[in-house]
mmCIF file of C-alpha atoms and ligand atoms in Angstrom:
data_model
loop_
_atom_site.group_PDB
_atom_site.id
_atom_site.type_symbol
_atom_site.label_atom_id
_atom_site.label_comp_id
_atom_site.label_asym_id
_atom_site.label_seq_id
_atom_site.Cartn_x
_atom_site.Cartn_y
_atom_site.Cartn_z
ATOM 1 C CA UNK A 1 -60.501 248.541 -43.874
ATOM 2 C CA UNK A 2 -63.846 250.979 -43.602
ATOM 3 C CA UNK A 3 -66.346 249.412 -40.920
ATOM 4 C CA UNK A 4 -68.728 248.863 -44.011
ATOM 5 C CA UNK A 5 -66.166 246.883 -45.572
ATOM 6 C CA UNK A 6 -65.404 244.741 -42.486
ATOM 7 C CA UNK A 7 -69.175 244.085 -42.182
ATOM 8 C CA UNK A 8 -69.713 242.609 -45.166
ATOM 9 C CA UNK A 9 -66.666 240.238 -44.652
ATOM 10 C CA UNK A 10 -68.243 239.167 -41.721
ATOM 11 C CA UNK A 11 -71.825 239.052 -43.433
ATOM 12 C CA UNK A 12 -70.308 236.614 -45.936
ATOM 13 C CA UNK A 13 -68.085 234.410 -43.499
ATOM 14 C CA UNK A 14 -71.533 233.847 -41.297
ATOM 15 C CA UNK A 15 -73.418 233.113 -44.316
ATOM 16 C CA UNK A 16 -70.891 230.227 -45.916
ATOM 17 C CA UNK A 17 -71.348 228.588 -42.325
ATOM 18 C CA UNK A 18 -74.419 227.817 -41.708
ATOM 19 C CA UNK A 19 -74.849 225.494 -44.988
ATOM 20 C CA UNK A 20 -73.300 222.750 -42.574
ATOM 21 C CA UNK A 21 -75.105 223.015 -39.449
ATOM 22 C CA UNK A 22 -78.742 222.028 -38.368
ATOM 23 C CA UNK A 23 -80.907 224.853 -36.663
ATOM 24 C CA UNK A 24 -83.770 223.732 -34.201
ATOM 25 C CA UNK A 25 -86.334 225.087 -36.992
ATOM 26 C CA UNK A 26 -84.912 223.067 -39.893
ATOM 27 C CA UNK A 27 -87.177 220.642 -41.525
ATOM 28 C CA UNK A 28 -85.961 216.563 -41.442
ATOM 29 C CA UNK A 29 -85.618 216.703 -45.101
ATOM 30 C CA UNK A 30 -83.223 219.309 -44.677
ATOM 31 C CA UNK A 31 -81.082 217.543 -41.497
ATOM 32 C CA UNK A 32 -81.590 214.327 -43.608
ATOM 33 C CA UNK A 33 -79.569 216.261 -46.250
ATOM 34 C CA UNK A 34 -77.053 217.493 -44.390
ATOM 35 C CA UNK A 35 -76.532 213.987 -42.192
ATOM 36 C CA UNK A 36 -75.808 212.669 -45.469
ATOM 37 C CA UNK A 37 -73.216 215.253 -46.619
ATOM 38 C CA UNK A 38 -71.642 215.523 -43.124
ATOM 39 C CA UNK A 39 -71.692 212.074 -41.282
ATOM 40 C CA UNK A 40 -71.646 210.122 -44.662
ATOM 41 C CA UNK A 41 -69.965 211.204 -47.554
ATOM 42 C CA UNK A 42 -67.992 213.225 -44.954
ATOM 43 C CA UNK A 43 -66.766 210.110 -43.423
ATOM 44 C CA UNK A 44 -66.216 208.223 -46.591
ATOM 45 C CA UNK A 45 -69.706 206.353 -47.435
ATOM 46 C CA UNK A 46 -69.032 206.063 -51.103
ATOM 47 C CA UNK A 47 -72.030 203.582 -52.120
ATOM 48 C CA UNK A 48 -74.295 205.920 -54.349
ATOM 49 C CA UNK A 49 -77.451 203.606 -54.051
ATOM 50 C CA UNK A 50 -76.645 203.309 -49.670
ATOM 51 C CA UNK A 51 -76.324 207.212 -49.728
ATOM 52 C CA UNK A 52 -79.362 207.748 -52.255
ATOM 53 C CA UNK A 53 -81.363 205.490 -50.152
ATOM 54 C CA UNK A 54 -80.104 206.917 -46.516
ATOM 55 C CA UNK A 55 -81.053 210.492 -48.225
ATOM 56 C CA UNK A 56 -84.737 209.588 -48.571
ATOM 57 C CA UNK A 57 -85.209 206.445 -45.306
ATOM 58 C CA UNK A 58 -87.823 208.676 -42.443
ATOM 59 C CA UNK A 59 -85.067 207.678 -39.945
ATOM 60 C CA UNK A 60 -87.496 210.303 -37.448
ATOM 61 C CA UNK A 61 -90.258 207.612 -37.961
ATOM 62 C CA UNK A 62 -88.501 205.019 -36.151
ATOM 63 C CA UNK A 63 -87.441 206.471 -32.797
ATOM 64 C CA UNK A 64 -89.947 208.288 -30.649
ATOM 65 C CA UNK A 65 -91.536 211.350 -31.126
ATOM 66 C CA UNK A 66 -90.092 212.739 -28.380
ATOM 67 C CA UNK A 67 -86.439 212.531 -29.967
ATOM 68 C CA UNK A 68 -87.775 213.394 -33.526
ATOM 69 C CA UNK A 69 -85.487 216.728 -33.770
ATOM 70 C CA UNK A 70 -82.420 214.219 -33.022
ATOM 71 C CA UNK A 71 -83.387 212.009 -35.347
ATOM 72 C CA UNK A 72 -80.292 212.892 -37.842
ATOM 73 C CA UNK A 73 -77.485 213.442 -35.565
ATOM 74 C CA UNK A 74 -75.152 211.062 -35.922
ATOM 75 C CA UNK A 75 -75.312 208.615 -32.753
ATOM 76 C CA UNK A 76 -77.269 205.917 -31.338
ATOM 77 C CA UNK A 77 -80.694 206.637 -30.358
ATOM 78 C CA UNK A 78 -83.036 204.578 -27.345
ATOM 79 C CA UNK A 79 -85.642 202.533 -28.317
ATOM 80 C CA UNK A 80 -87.068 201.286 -25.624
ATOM 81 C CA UNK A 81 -86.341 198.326 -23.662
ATOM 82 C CA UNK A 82 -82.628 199.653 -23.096
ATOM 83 C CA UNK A 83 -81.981 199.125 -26.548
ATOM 84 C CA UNK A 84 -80.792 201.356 -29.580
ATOM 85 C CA UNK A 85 -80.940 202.526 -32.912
ATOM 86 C CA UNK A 86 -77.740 202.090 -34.598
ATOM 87 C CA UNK A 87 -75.721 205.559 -35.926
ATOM 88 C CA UNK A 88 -76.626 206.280 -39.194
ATOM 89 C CA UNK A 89 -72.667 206.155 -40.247
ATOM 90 C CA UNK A 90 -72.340 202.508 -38.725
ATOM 91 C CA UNK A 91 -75.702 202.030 -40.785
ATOM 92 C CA UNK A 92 -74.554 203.157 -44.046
ATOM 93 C CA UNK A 93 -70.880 201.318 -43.541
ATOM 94 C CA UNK A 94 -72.198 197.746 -42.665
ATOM 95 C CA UNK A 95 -74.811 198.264 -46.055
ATOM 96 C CA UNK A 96 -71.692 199.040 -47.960
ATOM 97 C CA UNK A 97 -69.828 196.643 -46.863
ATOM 98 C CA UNK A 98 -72.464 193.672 -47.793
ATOM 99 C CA UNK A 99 -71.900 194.736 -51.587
ATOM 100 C CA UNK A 100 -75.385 193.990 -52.162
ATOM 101 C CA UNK A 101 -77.744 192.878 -55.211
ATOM 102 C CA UNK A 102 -81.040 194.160 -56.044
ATOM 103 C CA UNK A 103 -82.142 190.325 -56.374
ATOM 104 C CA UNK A 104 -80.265 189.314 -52.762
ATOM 105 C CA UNK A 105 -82.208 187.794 -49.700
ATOM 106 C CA UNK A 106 -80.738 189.153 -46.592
ATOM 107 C CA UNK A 107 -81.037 188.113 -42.822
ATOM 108 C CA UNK A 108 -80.669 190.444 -40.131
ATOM 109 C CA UNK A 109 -80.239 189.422 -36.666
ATOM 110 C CA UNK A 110 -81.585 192.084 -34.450
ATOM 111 C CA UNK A 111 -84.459 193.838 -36.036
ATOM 112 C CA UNK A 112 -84.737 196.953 -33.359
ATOM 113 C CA UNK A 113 -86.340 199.689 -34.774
ATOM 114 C CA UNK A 114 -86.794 198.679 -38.278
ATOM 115 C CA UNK A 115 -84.727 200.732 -39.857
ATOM 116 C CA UNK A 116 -81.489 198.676 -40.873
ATOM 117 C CA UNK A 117 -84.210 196.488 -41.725
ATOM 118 C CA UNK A 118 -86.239 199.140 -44.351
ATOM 119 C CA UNK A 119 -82.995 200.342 -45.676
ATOM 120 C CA UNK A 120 -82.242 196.932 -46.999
ATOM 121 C CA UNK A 121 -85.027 196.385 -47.898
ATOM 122 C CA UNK A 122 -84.761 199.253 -50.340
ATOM 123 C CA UNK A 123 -81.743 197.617 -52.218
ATOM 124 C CA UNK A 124 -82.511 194.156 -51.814
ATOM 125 C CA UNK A 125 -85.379 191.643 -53.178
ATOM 126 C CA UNK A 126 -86.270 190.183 -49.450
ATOM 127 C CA UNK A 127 -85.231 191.167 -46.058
ATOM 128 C CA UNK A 128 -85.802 188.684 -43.082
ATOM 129 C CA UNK A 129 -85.444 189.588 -39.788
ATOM 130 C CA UNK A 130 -85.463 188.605 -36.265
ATOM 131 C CA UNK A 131 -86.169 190.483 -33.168
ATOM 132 C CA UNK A 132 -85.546 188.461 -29.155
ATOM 133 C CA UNK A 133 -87.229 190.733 -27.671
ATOM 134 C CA UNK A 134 -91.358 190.418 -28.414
ATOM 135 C CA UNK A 135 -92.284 194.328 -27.417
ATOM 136 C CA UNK A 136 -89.707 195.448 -30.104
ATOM 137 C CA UNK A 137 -90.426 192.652 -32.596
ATOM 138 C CA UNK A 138 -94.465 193.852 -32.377
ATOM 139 C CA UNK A 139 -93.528 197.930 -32.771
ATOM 140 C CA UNK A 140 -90.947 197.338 -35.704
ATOM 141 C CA UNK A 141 -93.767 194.859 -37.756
ATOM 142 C CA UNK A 142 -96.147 197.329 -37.231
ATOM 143 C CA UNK A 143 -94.195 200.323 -38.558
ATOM 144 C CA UNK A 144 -93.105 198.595 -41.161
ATOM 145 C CA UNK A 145 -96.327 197.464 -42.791
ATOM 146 C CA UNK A 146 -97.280 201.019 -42.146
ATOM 147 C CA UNK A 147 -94.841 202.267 -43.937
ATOM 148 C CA UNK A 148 -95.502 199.890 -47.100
ATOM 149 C CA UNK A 149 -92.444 197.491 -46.762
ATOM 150 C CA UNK A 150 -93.762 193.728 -48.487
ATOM 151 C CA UNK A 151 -90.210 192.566 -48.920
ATOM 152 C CA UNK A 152 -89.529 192.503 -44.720
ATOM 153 C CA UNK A 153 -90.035 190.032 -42.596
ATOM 154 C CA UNK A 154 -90.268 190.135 -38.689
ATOM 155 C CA UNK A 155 -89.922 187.056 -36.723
ATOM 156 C CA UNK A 156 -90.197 187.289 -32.504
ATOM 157 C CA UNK A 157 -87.400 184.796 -31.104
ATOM 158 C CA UNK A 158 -83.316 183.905 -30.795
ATOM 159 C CA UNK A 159 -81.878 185.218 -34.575
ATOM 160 C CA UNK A 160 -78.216 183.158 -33.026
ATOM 161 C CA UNK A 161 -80.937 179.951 -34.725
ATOM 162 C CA UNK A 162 -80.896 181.810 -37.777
ATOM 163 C CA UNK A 163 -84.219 181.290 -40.089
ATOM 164 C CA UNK A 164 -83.498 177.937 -41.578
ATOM 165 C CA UNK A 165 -86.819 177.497 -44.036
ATOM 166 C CA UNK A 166 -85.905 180.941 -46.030
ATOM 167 C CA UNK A 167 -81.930 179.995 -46.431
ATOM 168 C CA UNK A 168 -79.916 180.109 -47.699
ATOM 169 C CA UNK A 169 -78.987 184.213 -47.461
ATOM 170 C CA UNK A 170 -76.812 185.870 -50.145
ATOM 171 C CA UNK A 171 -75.717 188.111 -47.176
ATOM 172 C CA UNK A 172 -76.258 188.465 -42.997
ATOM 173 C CA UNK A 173 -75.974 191.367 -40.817
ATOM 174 C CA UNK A 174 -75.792 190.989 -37.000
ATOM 175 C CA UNK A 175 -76.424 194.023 -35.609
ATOM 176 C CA UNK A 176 -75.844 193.108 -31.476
ATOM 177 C CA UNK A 177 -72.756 192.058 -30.597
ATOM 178 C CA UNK A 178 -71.034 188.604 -30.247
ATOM 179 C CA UNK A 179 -67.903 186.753 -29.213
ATOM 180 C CA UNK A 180 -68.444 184.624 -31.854
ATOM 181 C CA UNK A 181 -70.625 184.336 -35.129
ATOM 182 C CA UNK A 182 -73.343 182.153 -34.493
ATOM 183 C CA UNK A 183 -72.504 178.686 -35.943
ATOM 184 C CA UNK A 184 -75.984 177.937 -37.425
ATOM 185 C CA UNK A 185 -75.926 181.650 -39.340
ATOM 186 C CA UNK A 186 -72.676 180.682 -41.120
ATOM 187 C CA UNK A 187 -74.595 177.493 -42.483
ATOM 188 C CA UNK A 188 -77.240 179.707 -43.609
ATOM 189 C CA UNK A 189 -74.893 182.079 -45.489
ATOM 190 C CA UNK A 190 -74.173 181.422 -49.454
ATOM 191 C CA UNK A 191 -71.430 180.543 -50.951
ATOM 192 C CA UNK A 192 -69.494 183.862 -51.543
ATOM 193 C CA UNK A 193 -71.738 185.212 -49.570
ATOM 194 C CA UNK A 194 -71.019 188.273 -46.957
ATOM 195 C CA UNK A 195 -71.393 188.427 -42.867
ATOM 196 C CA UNK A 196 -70.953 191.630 -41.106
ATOM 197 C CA UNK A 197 -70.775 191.663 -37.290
ATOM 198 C CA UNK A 198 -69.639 193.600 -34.164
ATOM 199 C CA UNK A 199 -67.553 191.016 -32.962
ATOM 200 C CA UNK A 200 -65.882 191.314 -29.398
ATOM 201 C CA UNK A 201 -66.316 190.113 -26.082
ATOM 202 C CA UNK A 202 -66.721 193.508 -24.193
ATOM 203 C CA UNK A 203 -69.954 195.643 -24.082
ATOM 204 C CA UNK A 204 -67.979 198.713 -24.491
ATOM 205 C CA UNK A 205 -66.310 198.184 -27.730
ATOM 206 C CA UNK A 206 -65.852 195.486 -30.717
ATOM 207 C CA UNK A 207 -64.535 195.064 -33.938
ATOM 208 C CA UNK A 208 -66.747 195.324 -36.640
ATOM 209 C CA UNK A 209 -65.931 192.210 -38.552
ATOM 210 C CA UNK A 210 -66.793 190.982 -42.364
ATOM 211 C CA UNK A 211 -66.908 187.107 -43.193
ATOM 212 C CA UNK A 212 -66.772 186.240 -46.639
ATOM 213 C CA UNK A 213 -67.457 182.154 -47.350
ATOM 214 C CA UNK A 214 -65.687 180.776 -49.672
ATOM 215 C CA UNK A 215 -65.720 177.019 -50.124
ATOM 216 C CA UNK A 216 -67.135 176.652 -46.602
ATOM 217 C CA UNK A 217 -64.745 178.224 -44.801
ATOM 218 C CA UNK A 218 -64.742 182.396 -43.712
ATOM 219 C CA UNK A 219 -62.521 184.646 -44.857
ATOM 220 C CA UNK A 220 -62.037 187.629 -42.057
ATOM 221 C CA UNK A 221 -61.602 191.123 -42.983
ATOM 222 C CA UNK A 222 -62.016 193.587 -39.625
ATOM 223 C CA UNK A 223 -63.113 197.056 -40.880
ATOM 224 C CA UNK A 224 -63.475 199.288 -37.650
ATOM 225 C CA UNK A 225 -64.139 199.542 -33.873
ATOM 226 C CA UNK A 226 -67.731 200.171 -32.751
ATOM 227 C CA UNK A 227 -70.187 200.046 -29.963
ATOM 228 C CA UNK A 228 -73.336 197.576 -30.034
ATOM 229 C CA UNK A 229 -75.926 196.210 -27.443
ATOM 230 C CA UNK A 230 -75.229 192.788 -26.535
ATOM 231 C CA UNK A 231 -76.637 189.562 -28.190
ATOM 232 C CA UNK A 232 -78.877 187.640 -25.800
ATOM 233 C CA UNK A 233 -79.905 184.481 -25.420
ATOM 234 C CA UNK A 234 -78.122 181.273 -26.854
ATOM 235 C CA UNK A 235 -74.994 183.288 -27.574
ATOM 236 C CA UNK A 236 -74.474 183.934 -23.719
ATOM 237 C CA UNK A 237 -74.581 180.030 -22.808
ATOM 238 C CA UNK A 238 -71.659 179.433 -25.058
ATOM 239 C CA UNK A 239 -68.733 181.863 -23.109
HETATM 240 N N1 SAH B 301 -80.867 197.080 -36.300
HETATM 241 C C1 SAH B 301 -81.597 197.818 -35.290
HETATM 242 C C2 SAH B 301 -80.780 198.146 -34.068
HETATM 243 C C3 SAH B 301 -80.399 196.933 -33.331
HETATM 244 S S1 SAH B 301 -80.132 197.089 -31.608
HETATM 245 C C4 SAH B 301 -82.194 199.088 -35.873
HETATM 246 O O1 SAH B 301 -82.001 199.385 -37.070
HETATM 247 O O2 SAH B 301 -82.902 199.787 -35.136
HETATM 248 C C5 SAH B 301 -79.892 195.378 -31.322
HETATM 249 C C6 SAH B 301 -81.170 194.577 -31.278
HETATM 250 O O3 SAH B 301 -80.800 193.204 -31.236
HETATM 251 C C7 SAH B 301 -82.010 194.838 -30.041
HETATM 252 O O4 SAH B 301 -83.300 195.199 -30.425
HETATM 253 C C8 SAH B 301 -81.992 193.509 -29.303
HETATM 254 O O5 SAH B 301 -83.183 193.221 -28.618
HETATM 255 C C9 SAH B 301 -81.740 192.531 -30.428
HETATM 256 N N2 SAH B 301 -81.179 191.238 -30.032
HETATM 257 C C10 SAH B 301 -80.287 190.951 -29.048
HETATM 258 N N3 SAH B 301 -80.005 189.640 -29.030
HETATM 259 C C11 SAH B 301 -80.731 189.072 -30.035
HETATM 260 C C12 SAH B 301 -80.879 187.734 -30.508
HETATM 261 N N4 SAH B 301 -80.218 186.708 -29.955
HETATM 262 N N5 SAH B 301 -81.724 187.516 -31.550
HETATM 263 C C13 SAH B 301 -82.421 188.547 -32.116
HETATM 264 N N6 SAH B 301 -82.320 189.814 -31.697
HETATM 265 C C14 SAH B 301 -81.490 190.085 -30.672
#
């Protein structure tokens, strides 16, 4: 092979790869796009509306600007207050596996950031969620309403109470994790309706867990191991 011919072998081979991988320079709409090709549909997201949705969410307007050019990598990001947002993948597989309506009301224990929050919001009819701790509760409101959500929610206090005046929910997502499922939230849950949680008593790893009621009682499907904060609060009294 001339030299000529070998360097345009190697021109070609360099210029395939780079389609998958994010360069400091790249925009977020580009990352976004590729975190959705790679860490999503790569890993079996299937949902068109969850990856549509995922594809457009500002997930670099909910962590600090000071981690914006990490915002699409696909892990866990701080917060503040020693808490996290979730990885988009464990994101987009607990919204799948809700199976949700565009006229469901869904609770969400563990507000965070916002952004599990805003991207049911944009596939649902009302999102209510609750935040323990106040400082977190106050930033995620804020961003929200900035951002022009009117179907969310916040509430500051203990989401293991649930939010009994708006049930009951067509669907519940815990996103701290639990040895058990909060009694009152199962009350709160719809007939046929769908519970996801990290449930496990370790704070290394759980098993993400869906409930489905039927006639009262929970069906118990466990999907995959993952890695949340801790629930506070009631939960802990009840070991
Ligand atoms: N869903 C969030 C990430 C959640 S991290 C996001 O999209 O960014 C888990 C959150 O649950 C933390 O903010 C933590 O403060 C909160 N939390 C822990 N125990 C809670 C409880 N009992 N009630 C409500 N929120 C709780």
């Amino acid at each position: 092979m001339t030299n000529r011919k070998m360097f345009h072998l190697l021109l070609m081979a360099f210029s395939l790869l780079p389609a998958f991988l994010a360069y400091p320079g790249d925009s977020d709409d580009k990352r976004r796009l590729l975190m959705v090709e790679h860490d999503l549909k790569g890993r079996g997201i299937r949902d068109k509306k969850v990856l549509e949705v995922m594809g457009k969410m500002p997930r670099h307007l909910f962590v600090d600007a000071s981690l914006r050019d990490k915002a699409y990598e696909d892990y866990p990001l701080p917060i503040g207050e020693g808490q996290t947002i979730s990885q988009p993948y464990v994101v987009a597989l607990m919204t799948e596996a809700l199976r949700l309506k565009p006229t469901d009301r869904v609770l969400e224990l563990g507000t965070g950031s916002g952004y599990q929050a805003a991207v049911l919001a944009e596939l649902v009819k009302d999102v209510y969620t609750i935040e323990i701790r106040k400082g977190l509760a106050e930033k995620a409101e804020n961003r929200l309403k900035e951002l022009g959500y009117r179907n969310i929610r916040v509430k500051y206090g203990d989401g293991y109470f649930g939010w009994e005046d708006q049930s009951p929910f067509d669907a519940i997502i815990i996103t701290a994790s639990a040895n058990h499922i909060p009694p009152p939230l199962i009350k709160q849950l719809k007939d046929n309706g769908r519970l996801i949680i990290p449930l496990g008593s370790t704070v290394y790893f759980q098993t993400l867990t869906l409930a489905v009621k039927k006639k009262g009682e929970l069906d118990l499907e466990q999907i995959t191991s993952v890695a949340f904060v801790p629930m506070i609060g009631e939960v802990q009294k009840k070991r």
